[in-house]
Coordinates of C-alpha atoms and ligand atoms in Angstrom, one line a residue:
M1 CA -14.0 -7.9 -82.4
L2 CA -13.0 -7.6 -78.7
S3 CA -12.2 -10.4 -76.4
S4 CA -11.9 -10.5 -72.6
R5 CA -8.8 -11.2 -70.6
F6 CA -7.6 -10.7 -67.1
T7 CA -4.3 -9.0 -66.3
A8 CA -1.7 -10.0 -63.7
D9 CA -3.2 -7.8 -61.0
G10 CA -6.5 -9.6 -61.5
S11 CA -8.1 -6.6 -63.3
F12 CA -10.3 -7.1 -66.3
S13 CA -9.2 -6.0 -69.7
L14 CA -9.8 -6.5 -73.5
Y15 CA -7.9 -7.5 -76.6
S16 CA -8.8 -5.9 -79.9
D17 CA -8.5 -8.1 -83.0
N18 CA -8.9 -5.1 -85.3
F19 CA -5.8 -3.5 -83.8
A20 CA -4.1 -6.8 -82.9
E21 CA -3.3 -5.4 -79.4
G22 CA -4.4 -5.6 -75.8
F23 CA -5.9 -2.6 -74.1
H24 CA -3.4 -2.8 -71.2
S25 CA -0.1 -4.3 -70.5
S26 CA -0.3 -7.8 -69.1
G27 CA 1.0 -6.4 -65.8
G28 CA -2.3 -5.0 -64.8
A29 CA -5.0 -2.7 -66.2
L30 CA -5.7 -1.0 -62.8
E31 CA -2.0 -0.9 -61.9
E32 CA -1.2 0.8 -65.2
A33 CA -3.9 3.4 -64.7
K34 CA -2.6 4.2 -61.2
S35 CA 1.2 4.2 -62.0
K36 CA 1.2 5.8 -65.4
F37 CA -1.7 8.3 -65.1
V38 CA -2.8 8.9 -61.5
L39 CA 0.6 9.0 -59.8
P40 CA 2.4 11.4 -62.2
A41 CA -0.7 13.6 -62.3
Q42 CA 0.1 14.6 -58.7
L43 CA -3.6 15.2 -57.8
D44 CA -2.6 16.9 -54.5
R45 CA -1.6 20.0 -56.6
F46 CA -5.3 20.7 -57.2
P47 CA -6.9 22.5 -54.3
S48 CA -10.3 21.9 -52.9
G49 CA -12.9 23.9 -54.8
G50 CA -10.6 24.7 -57.7
C51 CA -11.3 23.3 -61.2
L52 CA -9.5 20.1 -62.4
R53 CA -10.0 19.8 -66.2
V54 CA -9.1 16.4 -67.7
L55 CA -9.1 15.1 -71.3
D56 CA -9.1 11.2 -71.5
V57 CA -8.1 10.3 -75.0
C58 CA -9.1 6.7 -75.8
F59 CA -11.5 6.2 -72.9
G60 CA -12.0 2.5 -73.6
L61 CA -13.2 0.8 -70.4
G62 CA -12.6 4.1 -68.5
Y63 CA -9.8 2.9 -66.2
N64 CA -7.9 6.2 -66.3
T65 CA -10.8 8.5 -65.6
A66 CA -12.2 6.0 -63.0
A67 CA -8.8 5.6 -61.2
L68 CA -8.4 9.4 -61.2
M69 CA -11.9 9.9 -59.7
A70 CA -11.3 7.1 -57.1
A71 CA -8.0 8.8 -56.1
L72 CA -9.7 12.2 -55.6
P73 CA -11.5 13.0 -52.3
N74 CA -15.2 12.3 -52.8
K75 CA -16.1 15.5 -50.9
D76 CA -14.2 18.8 -50.8
G77 CA -11.8 17.9 -53.6
P78 CA -11.2 19.8 -56.8
I79 CA -14.2 20.2 -59.1
L80 CA -13.7 17.7 -61.9
D81 CA -14.6 18.7 -65.5
C82 CA -13.6 15.7 -67.5
W83 CA -14.0 15.0 -71.2
G84 CA -13.6 11.6 -72.9
L85 CA -12.8 10.8 -76.5
E86 CA -13.5 7.3 -77.7
L87 CA -14.4 5.6 -81.0
D88 CA -16.2 2.6 -79.7
R89 CA -18.9 2.3 -77.0
S90 CA -18.5 -1.5 -76.5
P91 CA -15.4 -1.6 -74.3
L92 CA -17.2 0.2 -71.5
Q93 CA -20.3 -1.9 -72.1
L94 CA -18.2 -5.0 -71.8
G95 CA -16.6 -3.7 -68.6
L96 CA -19.9 -3.0 -67.0
A97 CA -21.1 -6.5 -67.8
E98 CA -18.1 -7.9 -65.8
P99 CA -18.7 -8.1 -62.0
T100 CA -15.0 -7.9 -61.1
F101 CA -14.6 -4.7 -63.1
K102 CA -17.6 -3.1 -61.4
A103 CA -16.3 -4.2 -58.0
L104 CA -13.1 -2.2 -58.5
W105 CA -14.8 1.2 -58.1
P106 CA -16.4 3.2 -55.3
E107 CA -20.1 3.8 -55.7
H108 CA -19.9 7.3 -57.2
V109 CA -17.3 6.2 -59.8
L110 CA -19.4 3.2 -60.8
A111 CA -22.4 5.5 -61.1
C112 CA -20.4 7.7 -63.3
L113 CA -19.3 4.9 -65.6
E114 CA -22.9 3.6 -65.9
A115 CA -24.2 7.1 -66.7
I116 CA -21.5 7.5 -69.4
S117 CA -22.4 4.2 -70.9
A118 CA -26.1 4.9 -70.9
R119 CA -26.1 8.6 -71.8
G120 CA -22.6 9.7 -72.7
R121 CA -22.6 12.1 -69.7
W122 CA -22.4 12.1 -65.9
Q123 CA -23.0 14.9 -63.4
D124 CA -22.7 14.7 -59.6
A125 CA -25.6 15.5 -57.4
S126 CA -24.5 19.1 -57.0
G127 CA -24.3 19.5 -60.8
Q128 CA -20.7 20.9 -60.4
Q129 CA -18.6 17.8 -61.5
S130 CA -19.1 16.2 -64.8
V131 CA -17.7 13.7 -67.3
Q132 CA -18.7 14.2 -70.9
M133 CA -18.0 11.8 -73.8
L134 CA -17.5 12.7 -77.4
W135 CA -17.9 9.4 -79.3
G136 CA -16.2 9.0 -82.6
D137 CA -12.7 9.5 -84.2
A138 CA -10.7 11.5 -81.6
R139 CA -9.1 13.5 -84.5
K140 CA -12.4 14.8 -85.5
Q141 CA -14.0 15.1 -82.1
L142 CA -11.1 17.1 -80.7
R143 CA -12.4 19.9 -82.9
N144 CA -15.8 19.6 -81.2
L145 CA -14.6 20.4 -77.7
P146 CA -15.9 23.8 -76.5
T147 CA -13.7 26.6 -77.7
G148 CA -11.2 27.9 -75.2
L149 CA -11.1 24.8 -72.9
R150 CA -7.6 24.2 -71.6
F151 CA -6.8 21.0 -69.7
D152 CA -4.7 20.4 -66.6
L153 CA -4.3 16.8 -67.6
I154 CA -4.4 15.0 -70.9
L155 CA -4.3 11.2 -70.6
L156 CA -3.3 9.7 -73.9
D157 CA -3.9 5.9 -74.0
A158 CA -4.2 5.0 -77.7
F159 CA -3.1 1.7 -79.1
S160 CA 0.7 1.7 -79.8
P161 CA 2.0 4.0 -82.6
G162 CA 2.7 1.0 -84.9
K163 CA -1.0 0.0 -84.7
C164 CA -2.8 3.3 -84.4
P165 CA -0.4 6.0 -85.8
Q166 CA -3.4 8.3 -86.4
L167 CA -3.4 9.2 -82.7
W168 CA 0.4 9.7 -82.5
S169 CA 0.9 11.9 -85.5
E170 CA 2.8 15.2 -85.2
E171 CA -0.4 17.0 -86.1
F172 CA -2.6 15.3 -83.5
L173 CA 0.0 15.7 -80.8
L174 CA 0.3 19.4 -81.6
S175 CA -3.4 19.8 -81.3
L176 CA -3.3 18.1 -77.9
A177 CA -0.4 20.2 -76.8
E178 CA -2.3 23.4 -77.7
L179 CA -5.1 22.2 -75.4
L180 CA -2.9 22.1 -72.3
A181 CA -3.2 24.8 -69.8
P182 CA 0.0 26.4 -68.5
G183 CA 1.5 23.9 -66.1
G184 CA -0.7 21.2 -67.7
R185 CA 0.6 17.7 -68.2
L186 CA 0.1 15.2 -71.0
L187 CA 0.7 11.6 -69.7
T188 CA 1.1 8.5 -71.7
Y189 CA 2.5 5.0 -71.4
C190 CA 4.3 5.6 -74.7
R191 CA 8.1 6.2 -74.8
A192 CA 8.5 6.0 -78.6
A193 CA 11.1 8.4 -80.0
A194 CA 8.8 9.7 -82.7
V195 CA 6.1 10.6 -80.1
R196 CA 8.6 12.2 -77.7
S197 CA 10.1 14.2 -80.6
S198 CA 6.7 15.5 -81.7
L199 CA 5.7 16.5 -78.2
R200 CA 9.0 18.4 -77.9
H201 CA 8.4 19.9 -81.3
A202 CA 5.0 21.1 -80.0
G203 CA 6.8 23.1 -77.4
L204 CA 6.4 20.7 -74.4
E205 CA 9.0 19.8 -71.9
L206 CA 9.7 16.1 -71.6
R207 CA 10.1 13.8 -68.6
S208 CA 10.5 10.0 -68.6
L209 CA 8.2 7.9 -66.4
L210 CA 10.3 5.6 -64.3
P211 CA 9.5 1.9 -64.3
K212 CA 8.7 0.5 -60.9
P213 CA 11.2 -2.0 -59.5
G214 CA 10.4 -5.4 -61.1
E215 CA 8.4 -3.9 -64.0
G216 CA 9.5 -5.3 -67.3
A217 CA 9.5 -2.0 -69.1
G218 CA 13.3 -1.5 -69.0
W219 CA 14.5 2.0 -69.4
S220 CA 11.2 3.9 -69.2
S221 CA 7.6 3.2 -68.7
G222 CA 6.2 6.3 -70.4
T223 CA 6.3 10.0 -71.0
M224 CA 5.1 13.1 -69.3
A225 CA 5.0 16.2 -71.4
L226 CA 4.5 19.6 -69.7
R227 CA 3.4 23.0 -71.0
H228 CA 5.5 25.6 -69.2
S229 CA 3.8 27.7 -66.7
N230 CA 4.5 31.4 -66.7
D231 CA 4.9 31.1 -63.0
D232 CA 8.4 29.8 -62.2
V233 CA 7.3 28.4 -58.9
Q234 CA 5.1 26.0 -60.7
S235 CA 7.7 24.7 -63.1
L236 CA 8.2 21.0 -63.1
P237 CA 11.3 19.8 -61.3
E238 CA 13.8 17.6 -63.2
M239 CA 13.0 14.7 -61.0
G240 CA 9.8 13.8 -59.1
A241 CA 7.6 11.0 -57.8
G242 CA 7.9 8.5 -60.6
W243 CA 9.6 10.6 -63.2
C244 CA 13.0 11.9 -64.3
G245 CA 14.5 14.0 -67.0
L246 CA 15.4 12.2 -70.2
S247 CA 18.8 10.4 -70.0
V248 CA 21.6 10.7 -72.6
M249 CA 20.5 7.4 -73.9
E250 CA 16.9 8.6 -74.4
E251 CA 18.0 11.9 -75.9
E252 CA 20.1 10.0 -78.5
H253 CA 17.1 7.7 -79.2
L254 CA 15.2 10.8 -80.5
L255 CA 17.9 11.5 -83.1
T256 CA 17.7 8.0 -84.6
R257 CA 15.4 6.9 -87.4
A258 CA 12.9 6.0 -84.7
G259 CA 12.5 9.7 -84.0
V260 CA 11.0 10.4 -87.5
P261 CA 7.4 11.5 -86.7
Y262 CA 4.1 10.0 -87.9
R263 CA 2.5 12.5 -90.2
D264 CA -1.2 12.9 -91.0
P265 CA -1.6 16.4 -92.5
S266 CA -5.3 16.1 -93.3
G267 CA -6.2 14.4 -90.0
T268 CA -8.1 11.8 -91.9
D269 CA -5.5 9.3 -93.2
E270 CA -5.6 5.6 -92.7
A271 CA -3.0 3.9 -90.6
V272 CA -1.3 2.1 -93.5
L273 CA -0.8 5.4 -95.4
I274 CA 0.7 7.1 -92.3
L275 CA 3.0 4.2 -91.7
K276 CA 4.1 4.1 -95.4
R277 CA 4.7 7.9 -95.4
R278 CA 7.0 7.5 -92.4
Q279 CA 8.9 4.6 -93.8
Q280 CA 9.6 6.7 -96.9
E281 CA 10.8 9.6 -94.8
Q282 CA 13.0 7.3 -92.8
A283 CA 14.5 5.8 -96.0
L284 CA 15.3 9.2 -97.5
G285 CA 16.7 10.8 -94.3
H286 CA 20.2 10.6 -92.9
R287 CA 19.5 9.7 -89.3
P288 CA 21.6 7.0 -87.6
S289 CA 19.9 3.7 -87.4
T290 CA 18.0 2.8 -84.2
S291 CA 19.7 -0.7 -84.1
A292 CA 23.1 1.0 -83.9
W293 CA 21.7 3.0 -81.0
Q294 CA 20.4 -0.2 -79.4
R295 CA 23.8 -1.9 -79.8
K296 CA 25.5 1.1 -78.2
W297 CA 23.3 1.0 -75.1
Q298 CA 22.8 -2.7 -74.9
G299 CA 23.2 -4.0 -71.3
C300 CA 22.8 -0.5 -69.9
E301 CA 19.2 -1.2 -69.0
F302 CA 18.6 2.0 -67.3
R303 CA 21.5 4.4 -67.7
R304 CA 20.9 7.9 -66.5
S305 CA 23.4 10.7 -66.6
Y306 CA 23.1 14.4 -67.1
Ligands
SAM401 C1 -5.5 1.0 -75.5 S1 -7.2 1.1 -75.6 C2 -7.6 2.3 -74.3 C3 -7.6 1.8 -73.0 C4 -8.5 2.6 -72.0 N1 -7.8 3.8 -71.6 C5 -9.0 1.8 -70.9 O1 -8.9 2.3 -69.8 O2 -9.6 0.8 -71.2 C6 -7.4 2.2 -77.0 C7 -8.8 2.7 -77.2 O3 -8.7 3.6 -78.4 C8 -9.9 3.5 -79.1 N2 -9.7 4.1 -80.4 C9 -9.0 3.5 -81.5 N3 -9.0 4.4 -82.5 C10 -9.6 5.5 -82.1 C11 -9.8 6.8 -82.7 N4 -9.4 7.0 -83.9 N5 -10.5 7.7 -82.0 C12 -10.9 7.4 -80.7 N6 -10.7 6.3 -80.1 C13 -10.0 5.3 -80.7 C14 -10.3 2.0 -79.0 O4 -11.6 1.8 -79.3 C15 -9.8 1.6 -77.6 O5 -10.9 1.7 -76.7

């Protein structure tokens, strides 16, 4: 069961009873799509006429893809080849039934969302740009992507690890990491130690997304994980627009019990089983407690030192 709600920036969102969680932070659905996905994507890196390949994991209402499309030049921009993974068709249907949601988007973006809702696929008039949905469990549908596709951007917007650990498991994150092109970026609002540890374990370089002034997120508002490019010139600087290397505090976080990954070896386990498995691993391990880490860094809201 999904219910409607409006976020602080006035944009429409949903709450899921099944997952007992909102689709977006109360701060703003549109604002979140822009600050956590579009801004750190640095779209100006993608030249006109070149390909920009995007994987939107947990498409939902489509905010992240739509905000990305709205931020790209409508003509003479990169050629978008976007794939969406989503279990449920109803979030987008509910969005498209809400006039204020539709009013957020330029004409071509709205046409794209409507085509996706109706047919699961959109193509621009030239037939060059496309958005293609794979409906169903993202763990399964990941295997149905065309062989050899490598993504410049992966937007990971699942419900939080405590509610939807299936999409934050070491195995799922490794599969996503393998789909990143050299220089590709995985972006997520999630800053959980288990998720960051798994992304690093998958061979990606980590950056912390910086909260905007006044944002209630505290020490980080998410994670950018990068697959190294062979070309040194393209390697990601330690600091950039809206991100920064992990602080000592964040590195220590990864070593605590919170850094124990979610495991789903078969890629089919239910959330309860994945959570139970992790609790057992945490109890048997010898990692420092996360509450001791919290006490150590209490009051140092946003301490960064290298
Ligand atoms: C936080 S919401 C995504 C918000 C979305 N990016 C948007 O702009 O509205 C999480 C989404 O994950 C979807 N979901 C949950 N479990 C899934 C699964 N196993 N595979 C694919 N999608 C899933 C839900 O249906 C929901 O739409």
